Coordinates of C-alpha atoms in Angstrom, one line a residue:
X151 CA 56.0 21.4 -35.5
X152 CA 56.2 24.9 -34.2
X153 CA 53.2 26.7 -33.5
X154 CA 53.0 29.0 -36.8
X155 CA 53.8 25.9 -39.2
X156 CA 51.0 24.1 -37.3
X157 CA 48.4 26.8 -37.9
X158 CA 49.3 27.4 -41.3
X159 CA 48.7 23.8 -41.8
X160 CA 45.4 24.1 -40.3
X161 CA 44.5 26.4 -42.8
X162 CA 45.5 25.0 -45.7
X163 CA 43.3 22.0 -44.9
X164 CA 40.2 22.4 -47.6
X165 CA 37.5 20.9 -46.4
X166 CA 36.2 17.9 -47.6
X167 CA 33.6 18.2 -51.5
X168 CA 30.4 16.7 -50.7
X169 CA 31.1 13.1 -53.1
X170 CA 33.9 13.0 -50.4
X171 CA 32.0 13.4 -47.6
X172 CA 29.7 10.5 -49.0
X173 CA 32.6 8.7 -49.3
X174 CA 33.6 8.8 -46.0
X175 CA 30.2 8.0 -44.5
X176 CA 30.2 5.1 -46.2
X177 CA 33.2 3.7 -45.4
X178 CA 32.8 4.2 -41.9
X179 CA 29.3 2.7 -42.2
X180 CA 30.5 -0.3 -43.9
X181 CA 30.5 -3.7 -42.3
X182 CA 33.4 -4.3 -40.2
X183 CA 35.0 -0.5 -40.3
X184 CA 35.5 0.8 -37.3
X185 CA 37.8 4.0 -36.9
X186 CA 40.8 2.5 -36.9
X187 CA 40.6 -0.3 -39.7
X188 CA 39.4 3.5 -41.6
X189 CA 42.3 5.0 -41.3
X190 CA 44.2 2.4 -42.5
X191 CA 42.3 1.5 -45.2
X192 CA 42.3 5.5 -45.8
X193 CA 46.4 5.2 -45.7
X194 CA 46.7 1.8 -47.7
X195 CA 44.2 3.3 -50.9
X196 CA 45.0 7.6 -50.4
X197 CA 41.1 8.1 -50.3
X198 CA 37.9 6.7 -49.0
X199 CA 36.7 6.4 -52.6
X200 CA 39.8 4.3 -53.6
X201 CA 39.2 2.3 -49.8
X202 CA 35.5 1.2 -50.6
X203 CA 36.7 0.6 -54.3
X204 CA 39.3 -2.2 -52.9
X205 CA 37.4 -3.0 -50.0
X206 CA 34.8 -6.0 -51.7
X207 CA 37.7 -7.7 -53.0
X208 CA 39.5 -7.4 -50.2
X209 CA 36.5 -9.0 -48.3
X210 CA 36.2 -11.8 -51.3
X211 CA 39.7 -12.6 -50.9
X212 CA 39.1 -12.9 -46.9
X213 CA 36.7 -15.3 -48.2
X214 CA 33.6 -12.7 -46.9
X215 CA 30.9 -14.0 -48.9
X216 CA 28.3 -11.1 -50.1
X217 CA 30.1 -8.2 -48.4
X218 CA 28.1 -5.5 -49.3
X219 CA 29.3 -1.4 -48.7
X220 CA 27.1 0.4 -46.6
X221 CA 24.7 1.8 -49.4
X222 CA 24.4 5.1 -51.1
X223 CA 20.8 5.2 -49.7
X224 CA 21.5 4.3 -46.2
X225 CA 24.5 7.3 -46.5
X226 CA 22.0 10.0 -48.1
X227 CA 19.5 9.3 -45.3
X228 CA 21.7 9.3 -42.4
X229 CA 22.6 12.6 -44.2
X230 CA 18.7 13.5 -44.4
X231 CA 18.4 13.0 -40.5
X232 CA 21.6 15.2 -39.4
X233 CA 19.8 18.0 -41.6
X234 CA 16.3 17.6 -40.0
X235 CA 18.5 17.1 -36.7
X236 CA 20.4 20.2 -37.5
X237 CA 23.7 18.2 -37.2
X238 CA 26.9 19.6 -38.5
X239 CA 29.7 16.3 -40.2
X240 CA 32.9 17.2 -39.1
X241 CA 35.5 15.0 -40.7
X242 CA 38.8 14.3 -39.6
X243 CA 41.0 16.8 -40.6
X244 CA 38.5 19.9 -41.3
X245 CA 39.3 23.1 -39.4
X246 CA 36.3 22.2 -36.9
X247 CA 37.3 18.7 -36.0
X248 CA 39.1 18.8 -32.3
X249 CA 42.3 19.5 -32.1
X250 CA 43.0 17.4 -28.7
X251 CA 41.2 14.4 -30.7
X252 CA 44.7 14.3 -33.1
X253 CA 46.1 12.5 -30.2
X254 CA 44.1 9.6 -30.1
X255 CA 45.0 6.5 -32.5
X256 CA 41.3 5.7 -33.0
X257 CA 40.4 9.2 -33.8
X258 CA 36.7 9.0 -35.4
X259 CA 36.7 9.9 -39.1
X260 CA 33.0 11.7 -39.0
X261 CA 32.0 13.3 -36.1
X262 CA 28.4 14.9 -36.0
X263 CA 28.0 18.3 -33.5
X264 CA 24.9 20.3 -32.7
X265 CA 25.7 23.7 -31.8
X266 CA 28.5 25.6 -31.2
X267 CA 31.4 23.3 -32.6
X268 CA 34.2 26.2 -32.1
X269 CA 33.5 24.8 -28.4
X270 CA 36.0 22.0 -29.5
X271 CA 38.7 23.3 -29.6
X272 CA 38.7 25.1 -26.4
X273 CA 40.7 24.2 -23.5
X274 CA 38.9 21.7 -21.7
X275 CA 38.1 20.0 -19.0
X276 CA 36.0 16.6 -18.2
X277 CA 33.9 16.0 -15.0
X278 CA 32.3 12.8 -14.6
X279 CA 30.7 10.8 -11.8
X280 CA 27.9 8.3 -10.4
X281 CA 24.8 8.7 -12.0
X282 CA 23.1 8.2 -8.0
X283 CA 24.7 10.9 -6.9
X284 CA 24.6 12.0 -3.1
X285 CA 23.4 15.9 -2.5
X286 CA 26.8 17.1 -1.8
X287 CA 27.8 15.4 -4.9
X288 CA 25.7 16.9 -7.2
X289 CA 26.4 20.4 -5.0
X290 CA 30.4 19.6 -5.4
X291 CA 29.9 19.1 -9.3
X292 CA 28.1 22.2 -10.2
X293 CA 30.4 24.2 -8.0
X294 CA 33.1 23.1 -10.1
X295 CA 31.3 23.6 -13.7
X296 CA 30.6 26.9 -12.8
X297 CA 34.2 28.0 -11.3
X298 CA 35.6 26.3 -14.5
X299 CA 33.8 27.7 -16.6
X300 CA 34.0 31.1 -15.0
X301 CA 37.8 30.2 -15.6
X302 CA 37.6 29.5 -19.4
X303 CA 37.7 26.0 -19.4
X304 CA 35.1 23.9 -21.3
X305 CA 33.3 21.2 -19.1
X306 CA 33.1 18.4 -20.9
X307 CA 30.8 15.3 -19.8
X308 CA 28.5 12.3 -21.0
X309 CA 25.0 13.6 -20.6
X310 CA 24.4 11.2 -17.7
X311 CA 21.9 11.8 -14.9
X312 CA 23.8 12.6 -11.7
X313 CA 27.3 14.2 -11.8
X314 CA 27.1 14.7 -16.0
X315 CA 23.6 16.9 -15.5
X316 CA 25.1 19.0 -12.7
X317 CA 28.1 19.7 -14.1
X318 CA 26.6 20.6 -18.1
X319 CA 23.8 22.6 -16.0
X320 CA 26.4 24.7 -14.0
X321 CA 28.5 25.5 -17.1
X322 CA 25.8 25.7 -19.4
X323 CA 26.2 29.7 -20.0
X324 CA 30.0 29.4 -19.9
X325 CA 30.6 26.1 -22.4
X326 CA 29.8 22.8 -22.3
X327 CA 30.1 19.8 -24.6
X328 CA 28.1 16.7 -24.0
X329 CA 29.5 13.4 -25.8
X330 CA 26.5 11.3 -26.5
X331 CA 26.1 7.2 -26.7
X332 CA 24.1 6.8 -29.4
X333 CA 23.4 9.2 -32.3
X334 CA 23.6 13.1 -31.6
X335 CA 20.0 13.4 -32.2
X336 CA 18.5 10.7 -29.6
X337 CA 18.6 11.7 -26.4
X338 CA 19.6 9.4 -23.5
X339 CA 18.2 9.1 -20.4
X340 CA 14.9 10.9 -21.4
X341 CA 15.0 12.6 -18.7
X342 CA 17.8 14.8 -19.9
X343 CA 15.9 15.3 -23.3
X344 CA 15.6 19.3 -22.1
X345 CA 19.2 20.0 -20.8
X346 CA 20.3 18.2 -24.2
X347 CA 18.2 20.8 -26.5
X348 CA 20.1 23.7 -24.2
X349 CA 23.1 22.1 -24.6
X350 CA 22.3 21.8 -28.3
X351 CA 21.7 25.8 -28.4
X352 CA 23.9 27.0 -26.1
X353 CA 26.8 25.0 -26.0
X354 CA 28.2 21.3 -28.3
X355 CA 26.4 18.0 -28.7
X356 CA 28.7 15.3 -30.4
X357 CA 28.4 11.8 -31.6
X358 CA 30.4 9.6 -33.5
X359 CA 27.3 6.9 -33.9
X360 CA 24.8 7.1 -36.9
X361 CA 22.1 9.4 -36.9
X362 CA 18.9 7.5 -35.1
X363 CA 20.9 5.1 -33.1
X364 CA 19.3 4.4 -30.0
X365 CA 22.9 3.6 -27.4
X366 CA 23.9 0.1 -26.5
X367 CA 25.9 -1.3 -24.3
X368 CA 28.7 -1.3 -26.2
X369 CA 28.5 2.4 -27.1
X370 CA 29.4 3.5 -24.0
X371 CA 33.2 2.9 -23.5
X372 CA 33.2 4.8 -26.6
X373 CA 32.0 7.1 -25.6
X374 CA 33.9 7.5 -22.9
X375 CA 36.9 7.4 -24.3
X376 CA 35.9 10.6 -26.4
X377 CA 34.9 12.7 -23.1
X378 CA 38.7 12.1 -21.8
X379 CA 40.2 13.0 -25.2
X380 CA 38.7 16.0 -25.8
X381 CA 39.7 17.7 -22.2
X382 CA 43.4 18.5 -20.7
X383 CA 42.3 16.4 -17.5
X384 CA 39.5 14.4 -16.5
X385 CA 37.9 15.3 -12.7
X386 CA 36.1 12.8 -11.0
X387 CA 33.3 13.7 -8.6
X388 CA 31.6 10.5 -6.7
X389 CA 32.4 7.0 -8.5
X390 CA 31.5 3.3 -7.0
X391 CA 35.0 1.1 -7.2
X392 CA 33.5 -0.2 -10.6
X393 CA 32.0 2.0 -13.1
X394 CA 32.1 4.0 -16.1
X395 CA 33.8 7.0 -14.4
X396 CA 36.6 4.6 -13.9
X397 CA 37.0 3.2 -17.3
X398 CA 36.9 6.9 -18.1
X399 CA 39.7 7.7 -16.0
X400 CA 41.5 4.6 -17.4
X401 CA 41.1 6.0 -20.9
X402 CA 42.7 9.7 -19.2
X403 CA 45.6 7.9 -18.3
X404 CA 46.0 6.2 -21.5
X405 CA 45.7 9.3 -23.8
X406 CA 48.3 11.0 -21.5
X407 CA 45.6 13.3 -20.1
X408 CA 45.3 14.5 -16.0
X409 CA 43.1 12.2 -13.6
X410 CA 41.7 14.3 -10.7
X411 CA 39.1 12.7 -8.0
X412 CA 37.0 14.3 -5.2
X413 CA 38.1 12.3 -2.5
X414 CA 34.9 11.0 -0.1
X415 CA 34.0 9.7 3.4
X416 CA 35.1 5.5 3.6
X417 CA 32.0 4.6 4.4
X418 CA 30.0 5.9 1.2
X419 CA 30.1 3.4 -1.5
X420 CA 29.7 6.3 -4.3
X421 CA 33.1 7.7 -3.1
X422 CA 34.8 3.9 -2.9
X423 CA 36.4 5.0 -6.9
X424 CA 37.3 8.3 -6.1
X425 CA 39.0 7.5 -2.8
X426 CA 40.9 4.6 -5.0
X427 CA 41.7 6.8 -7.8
X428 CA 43.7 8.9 -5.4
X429 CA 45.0 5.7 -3.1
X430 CA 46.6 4.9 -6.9
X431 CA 48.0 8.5 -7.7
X432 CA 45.4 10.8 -8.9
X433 CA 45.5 14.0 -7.8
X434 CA 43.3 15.3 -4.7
X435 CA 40.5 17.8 -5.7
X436 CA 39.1 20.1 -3.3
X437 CA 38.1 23.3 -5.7
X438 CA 38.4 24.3 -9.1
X439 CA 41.7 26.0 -7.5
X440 CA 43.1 22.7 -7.4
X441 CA 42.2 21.5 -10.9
X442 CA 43.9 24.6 -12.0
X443 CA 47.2 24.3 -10.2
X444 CA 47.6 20.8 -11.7
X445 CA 46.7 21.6 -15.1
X446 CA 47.6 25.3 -15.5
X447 CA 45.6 27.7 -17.7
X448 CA 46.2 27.0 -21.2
X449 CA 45.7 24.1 -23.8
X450 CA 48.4 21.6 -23.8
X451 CA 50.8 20.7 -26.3
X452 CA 49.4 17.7 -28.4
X453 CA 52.2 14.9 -29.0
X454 CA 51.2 14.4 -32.2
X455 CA 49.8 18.3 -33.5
X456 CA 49.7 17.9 -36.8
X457 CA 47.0 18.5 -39.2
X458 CA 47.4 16.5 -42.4
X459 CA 45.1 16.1 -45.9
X460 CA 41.9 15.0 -44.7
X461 CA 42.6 12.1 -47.1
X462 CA 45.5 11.3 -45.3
X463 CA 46.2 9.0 -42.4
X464 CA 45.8 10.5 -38.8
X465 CA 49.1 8.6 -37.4
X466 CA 52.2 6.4 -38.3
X467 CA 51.1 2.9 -39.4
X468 CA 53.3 0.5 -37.5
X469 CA 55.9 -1.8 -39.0
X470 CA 53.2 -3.9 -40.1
X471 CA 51.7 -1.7 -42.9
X472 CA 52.8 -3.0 -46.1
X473 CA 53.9 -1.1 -49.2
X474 CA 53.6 -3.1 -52.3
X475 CA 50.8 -5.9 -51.7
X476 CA 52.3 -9.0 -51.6
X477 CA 51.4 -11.9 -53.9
X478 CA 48.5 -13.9 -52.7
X479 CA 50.2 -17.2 -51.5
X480 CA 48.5 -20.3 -51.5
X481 CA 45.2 -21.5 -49.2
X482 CA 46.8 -23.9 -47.3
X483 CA 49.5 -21.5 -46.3
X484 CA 47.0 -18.7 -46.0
X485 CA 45.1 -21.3 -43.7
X486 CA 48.1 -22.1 -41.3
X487 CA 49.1 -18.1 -41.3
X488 CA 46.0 -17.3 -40.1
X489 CA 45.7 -20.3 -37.5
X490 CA 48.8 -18.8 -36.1
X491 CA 47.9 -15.3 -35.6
X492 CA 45.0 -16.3 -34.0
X493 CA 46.8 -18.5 -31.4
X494 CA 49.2 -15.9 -30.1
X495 CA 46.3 -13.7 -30.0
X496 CA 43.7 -13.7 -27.1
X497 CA 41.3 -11.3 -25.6
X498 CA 43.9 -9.9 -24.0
X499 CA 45.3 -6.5 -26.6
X500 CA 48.3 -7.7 -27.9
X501 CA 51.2 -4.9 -30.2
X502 CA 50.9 -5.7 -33.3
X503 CA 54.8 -5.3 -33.5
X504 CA 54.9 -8.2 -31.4
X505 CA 53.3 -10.3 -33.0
X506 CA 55.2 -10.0 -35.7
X507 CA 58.4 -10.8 -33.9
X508 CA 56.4 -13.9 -32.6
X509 CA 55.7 -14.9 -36.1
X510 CA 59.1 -14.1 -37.3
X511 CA 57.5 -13.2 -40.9
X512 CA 57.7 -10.4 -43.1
X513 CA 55.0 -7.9 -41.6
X514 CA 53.6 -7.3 -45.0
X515 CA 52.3 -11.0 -44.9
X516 CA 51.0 -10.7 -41.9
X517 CA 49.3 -7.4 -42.4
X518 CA 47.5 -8.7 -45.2
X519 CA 46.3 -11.1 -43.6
X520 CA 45.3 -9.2 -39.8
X521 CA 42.9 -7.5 -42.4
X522 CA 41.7 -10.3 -43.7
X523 CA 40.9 -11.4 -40.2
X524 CA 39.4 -8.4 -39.1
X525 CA 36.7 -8.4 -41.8
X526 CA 36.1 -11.6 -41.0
X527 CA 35.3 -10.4 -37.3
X528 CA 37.9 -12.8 -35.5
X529 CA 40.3 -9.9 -34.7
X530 CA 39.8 -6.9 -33.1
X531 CA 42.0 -3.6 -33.6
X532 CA 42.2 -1.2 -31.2
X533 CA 44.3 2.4 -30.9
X534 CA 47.9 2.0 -30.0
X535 CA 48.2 -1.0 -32.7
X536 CA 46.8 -3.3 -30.3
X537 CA 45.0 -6.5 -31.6
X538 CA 42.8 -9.2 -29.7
X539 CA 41.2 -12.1 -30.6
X540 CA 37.6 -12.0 -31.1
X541 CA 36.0 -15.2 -29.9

């Protein structure tokens, strides 16, 4: 799509009524839904509405006993919170929602920001690091923020102690977005709770997480994998050989985006990553000069830069989507379909296109049915049409 097509498709996207917006919350919220599973549900059904309409059948027929939709209630007060919180929804597909975002295949559906959300959809660039940081790390970081920012490039980072706080400090009164764990109105570490209200006045706070959520675990790859979508390249300053700043550059590398490291003495275990990350290709950074150079000055093309309905699905469905549901066969069969899918599957992602060839069945069958399984919670669906076995 040429550039003039593409922005008169971004504004002709209405935003979504509020009974929509409801909708969407809730089907999000639901039991089992994660981003992915929503936007094919979204695609199967044409709305969230329709999607949370089907979906208690389609949970019966998995043989989900008492599925229950995230309630009306629960919805309304997560919406009571982002108001108290001042929290802005931004739904996939509204003018606000981030336009480098398009290009991820687990795009969230609701996105809550705090402040500036025109920040977004600035060209941008991600610095992460060890939360221990050395002095000359935390020195090197800010450095970078600043020149960055100074530049026009949006520093976007996790709201971390270390390298994140140095680098949202130094760019604080140019643009910077902080991507948050857990909802966008609890702040973690603590210790950050007054660079996060700056952030939340001066620059963007975003979560994809429920209003209230205190981060787990869990939360944090997600995270992650939102701070390297959002930016043209992902810069990393200080990083031990295994940690978060590494499974963000993974995710960089993934989404197509730029991996840059600081490179660091041998002996200094907080530079072991960085020193790897270049060993394995990623490009030497000395100064924001550098960063530049690689990336050049501008926002990249998207591959995929197109704006549709916000009641329409984000990308292409692989072969597997079905069109016209197929007939319920009988248990037993049901029984040995699903035995089979989850032997060829194993913790290891697997293309769902390949499976299917494995199976040699009809993909609608077998889409039917990787539902089925994943409301159950013994298949996991991740972006790229990957699918492991949950065990």
């Amino acid at each position: 799509m040429d550039s003039d097509l593409f922005n008169h498709a971004r504004a002709a996207t209405a935003d979504l009524s509020a009974d929509q917006r409801l909708d969407w919350l809730r089907l999000i919220r639901s039991r089992r839904v994660g981003a992915v599973t929503f936007h094919r549900l979204l695609a199967e059904h044409g709305s969230a509405g329709a999607a949370l309409a089907a979906l208690p059948e389609i949970a019966a027929a998995a043989g989900v006993k008492d599925y229950a939709l995230c309630p009306v209630d629960v919805a309304h007060h997560e919406m009571s919170l982002a108001r108290i919180a001042g929290a802005k929804m931004i739904c996939w597909g509204e003018a606000r929602y981030p336009e480098a975002l398009y290009d991820l295949g687990d795009a969230p559906p609701v996105l809550w920001a705090i402040g500036d959300a025109a920040l977004l959809n600035r060209p941008s660039v991600a610095m992460v690091g060890a939360r221990n940081a050395s002095s000359l790390g935390v020195r090197m970081a800010s450095r970078l923020a600043e020149t960055l920012g100074e530049k026009g490039f949006v520093v976007v980072s996790g709201l971390a102690r270390g390298i994140d706080a140095a680098a949202h400090k130094a760019a604080l009164a140019l643009g910077t977005v902080a991507v948050q764990a857990g909802g966008v109105d609890v702040i973690y570490p603590e210790e950050n709770a007054l660079l996060a209200r700056e952030i939340g006045e001066k620059g963007c706070r975003i979560s994809e997480q429920p209003m209230g959520l205190a981060p787990q675990a869990r939360h944090f790859p997600m995270r992650n994998r939102l701070v390297s979508g959002l930016s043209r390249a992902v810069v990393v300053v200080e990083a031990a050989a295994r940690s978060g700043s590494l499974i963000t550059a993974r995710n960089a590398l993934d989404q197509g985006r730029d991996v840059l490291a600081v490179p660091g003495h041998p002996f200094d275990a907080r530079a072991a990553g960085c020193n790897l990350l270049i060993r394995d290709g990623a490009i030497l950074v000395r100064n924001s000069s550098d960063v530049i150079e690689a990336i050049g000055t501008g926002m990249p093309d998207l591959r995929r830069p197109i704006v549709h309905h916000p009641e329409r699905q984000p990308d292409p469905i692989p072969t597997a989507l079905p069109g016209p549901t197929p007939a319920r066969r009988a248990l037993a069969d049901i029984s040995q379909l699903h035995s089979q899918i989850l032997a060829r599957l194993g913790p290891s992602p697997l293309a769902e296109d390949q499976l299917i060839r494995d199976l040699a069945m009809p993909s609608a069958h077998i889409a039917s049915e990787l539902l089925t399984l994943e409301l159950e919670g013994k298949v996991r669906r991740q972006a790229g049409g990957l699918l492991s076995r949950v065990d």
